[in-house]
Coordinates of C-alpha atoms in Angstrom, one line a residue:
M1 CA 14.9 40.1 119.1
F2 CA 14.3 43.0 122.3
T3 CA 16.7 39.4 124.5
T4 CA 19.6 38.7 121.3
L5 CA 20.6 42.4 121.4
I6 CA 20.7 42.4 125.7
T7 CA 22.1 39.5 126.0
G8 CA 24.6 40.6 123.5
L9 CA 25.6 44.2 124.6
A10 CA 25.8 41.9 128.3
G11 CA 28.8 40.4 126.3
L12 CA 30.8 42.6 125.6
L13 CA 30.4 44.9 128.6
G14 CA 32.1 41.9 130.0
A15 CA 34.8 41.6 127.1
L16 CA 35.2 45.3 127.9
K17 CA 35.5 45.2 131.6
P18 CA 38.0 47.7 133.5
S19 CA 41.3 47.1 135.7
T20 CA 42.9 50.1 136.6
V21 CA 43.0 53.6 134.9
H22 CA 44.9 56.3 134.9
A23 CA 44.2 58.9 131.7
H24 CA 41.9 61.8 131.9
C25 CA 39.8 60.7 129.2
D26 CA 38.8 58.2 130.7
T27 CA 36.6 59.2 134.3
A28 CA 32.8 59.3 134.1
E29 CA 33.2 62.9 135.0
G30 CA 35.7 63.1 132.3
P31 CA 35.7 65.4 129.0
A32 CA 35.1 61.9 126.6
V33 CA 32.4 60.4 128.3
K34 CA 30.3 63.8 129.1
D35 CA 30.5 64.1 125.5
G36 CA 29.2 60.3 125.0
R37 CA 25.9 61.1 127.2
R38 CA 25.6 64.8 125.1
A39 CA 25.0 61.6 122.3
L40 CA 23.4 59.4 124.5
E41 CA 20.6 62.2 125.5
T42 CA 20.9 64.6 122.3
G43 CA 20.3 61.4 119.6
N44 CA 23.7 62.7 117.8
I45 CA 26.6 61.1 117.4
N46 CA 28.6 64.0 116.7
H47 CA 29.0 65.1 120.0
A48 CA 31.1 62.4 120.4
L49 CA 33.2 62.0 117.0
K50 CA 35.2 64.4 117.5
W51 CA 36.9 61.9 119.9
I52 CA 38.0 59.1 118.4
P53 CA 40.2 58.5 114.6
A54 CA 38.1 58.5 111.0
D55 CA 38.4 55.0 111.4
G56 CA 37.1 54.1 114.3
E57 CA 33.4 56.0 113.6
A58 CA 31.9 53.0 112.0
E59 CA 32.2 50.6 114.9
L60 CA 30.5 53.9 117.0
R61 CA 28.3 54.4 115.3
D62 CA 27.0 50.8 114.6
V63 CA 26.9 50.2 119.2
F64 CA 25.3 53.5 119.2
E65 CA 22.5 53.1 116.6
K66 CA 22.0 49.6 119.1
A67 CA 22.6 51.3 122.5
L68 CA 19.5 54.7 120.7
K69 CA 16.8 51.6 120.6
V70 CA 17.7 49.5 124.1
R71 CA 17.2 52.8 125.9
S72 CA 14.3 52.7 125.4
R73 CA 13.3 49.8 126.8
G74 CA 13.6 50.8 130.7
A75 CA 16.0 52.3 133.3
D76 CA 17.8 49.0 133.3
A77 CA 18.3 48.6 129.3
A78 CA 19.0 52.3 129.4
E79 CA 22.0 52.3 132.3
L80 CA 23.4 49.0 129.7
A81 CA 23.0 50.8 126.4
D82 CA 24.9 53.7 128.2
R83 CA 27.5 52.2 129.2
L84 CA 28.1 49.7 126.2
F85 CA 28.0 52.9 123.7
L86 CA 30.5 54.8 126.7
E87 CA 33.1 52.3 127.0
T88 CA 33.4 52.1 123.2
L89 CA 33.6 55.6 122.1
V90 CA 36.8 56.3 125.0
R91 CA 38.5 52.6 124.3
I92 CA 38.5 53.6 120.5
H93 CA 39.7 56.6 122.1
R94 CA 43.2 55.2 123.6
M95 CA 43.6 52.5 120.6
G96 CA 43.7 56.1 118.6
E97 CA 45.8 56.9 120.8
G98 CA 47.8 53.8 120.5
V99 CA 46.4 52.8 124.3
G100 CA 44.8 49.8 125.8
F101 CA 42.1 50.4 127.2
T102 CA 41.4 49.9 130.7
G103 CA 38.1 51.2 132.0
I104 CA 36.0 54.4 132.8
Q105 CA 36.6 55.6 136.5
P106 CA 34.4 55.7 138.8
V107 CA 32.4 59.3 139.9
G108 CA 34.7 61.2 142.3
T109 CA 38.3 59.8 141.4
R110 CA 41.0 62.4 141.9
V111 CA 42.5 63.9 139.4
D112 CA 46.0 65.8 139.0
P113 CA 45.6 69.2 140.2
V114 CA 47.2 70.2 137.1
V115 CA 44.7 68.8 134.6
E116 CA 42.1 70.0 136.4
A117 CA 43.2 73.3 136.4
A118 CA 43.9 72.6 132.7
D119 CA 40.1 72.7 133.1
E120 CA 39.5 75.4 134.4
A121 CA 42.1 77.1 131.8
I122 CA 40.0 76.6 128.9
A123 CA 36.0 76.8 130.2
R124 CA 37.0 80.5 131.5
G125 CA 39.2 81.1 128.9
S126 CA 42.5 82.2 131.5
D127 CA 45.4 80.2 132.0
A128 CA 46.6 81.8 134.8
A129 CA 46.0 79.6 137.4
L130 CA 47.1 77.5 135.6
L131 CA 50.8 78.7 134.7
P132 CA 52.1 78.7 138.1
M133 CA 51.8 75.1 138.9
V134 CA 54.9 74.2 136.1
P135 CA 58.0 74.9 135.6
A136 CA 59.2 78.6 134.6
E137 CA 60.8 77.7 131.5
R138 CA 57.6 75.6 129.8
R139 CA 55.8 78.6 130.2
A140 CA 55.4 80.4 127.5
E141 CA 55.5 77.1 125.5
L142 CA 52.5 76.1 127.5
H143 CA 50.6 79.8 126.8
E144 CA 50.9 79.2 123.2
R145 CA 49.0 75.6 123.2
F146 CA 47.1 77.4 125.4
Q147 CA 46.1 79.9 122.9
A148 CA 45.8 77.6 119.6
A149 CA 43.5 75.3 121.4
L150 CA 41.3 78.5 122.1
A151 CA 41.0 79.9 119.1
V152 CA 39.6 76.6 117.2
M153 CA 37.6 75.7 119.7
D154 CA 34.1 76.9 118.7
F155 CA 32.9 74.7 115.9
D156 CA 29.5 73.4 114.9
V157 CA 29.5 70.3 116.4
D158 CA 28.2 68.8 112.9
D159 CA 31.9 69.9 111.5
V160 CA 33.3 66.7 112.6
A161 CA 36.7 67.6 111.1
A162 CA 37.2 71.2 112.8
G163 CA 36.1 68.6 116.0
R164 CA 38.7 67.0 115.6
R165 CA 41.3 70.3 114.9
Y166 CA 40.2 71.1 118.3
L167 CA 41.0 68.1 120.3
A168 CA 44.2 67.5 118.4
A169 CA 45.1 71.1 120.2
Y170 CA 43.2 70.4 123.1
V171 CA 45.5 67.1 123.9
S172 CA 48.6 69.1 122.1
F173 CA 48.0 71.2 125.4
F174 CA 47.0 69.1 127.8
T175 CA 49.8 66.8 127.3
Y176 CA 52.1 69.5 127.8
A177 CA 50.3 70.8 130.9
E178 CA 51.1 67.7 132.6
G179 CA 54.9 67.0 131.3
E180 CA 54.2 63.7 130.0
E181 CA 55.4 64.7 126.4
H182 CA 58.2 66.8 128.1
E183 CA 59.5 64.5 129.9
H184 CA 59.1 61.8 127.0
H185 CA 61.0 64.2 124.8
E186 CA 64.3 64.1 127.9
H187 CA 64.7 60.6 126.9
G188 CA 65.1 60.6 123.6
H189 CA 61.0 58.9 123.2
E190 CA 58.9 59.9 119.9
H191 CA 55.6 59.9 119.6
G192 CA 53.6 58.2 117.0
H193 CA 50.4 58.4 117.7
E194 CA 48.4 61.3 116.2
L195 CA 46.6 61.7 119.8
S196 CA 48.9 62.0 122.6
H197 CA 48.8 59.3 125.0
A198 CA 46.8 59.8 128.7
H199 CA 43.5 62.2 127.1

């Protein structure tokens, strides 16, 4: 049974083989993967559920339960199981954004300086260093989105709905910081997905 489970996990990983990736959430050191690892380490999938829409929960829970069983079978099995869970998490997240899964970038991948500054702003509770990095005409709106994210960032990990509310505000903040939403509006594009592109 164990061999069958490992073989199945390996097959799924082969189907998820990454190509080129460009999104913040797709990095091995990014927030989605960090929350996924925290879920594996604690045995509590709620750390990761805020990153995916409700209709993706069943699939992620199934992979999570299998991963927890396999992790106890040794280092190699644990690495395989962890990788499958994390890639499934990011894939479902990206599908919720309306974007195809392109894999998880390795540790050390360079991230846009604005994204790094936005991360620091959230971590420190201050966007003072970030605001000068964006055009002056967009700073007021960016600051409002930053404050909106801070206002909902403290939530119980087991309150998945609250976690998703925070993530929606978080993504809105990051999208505007990077200029994506601003550029899309200038070109007349519409956003039809709940969570904005590339996070």
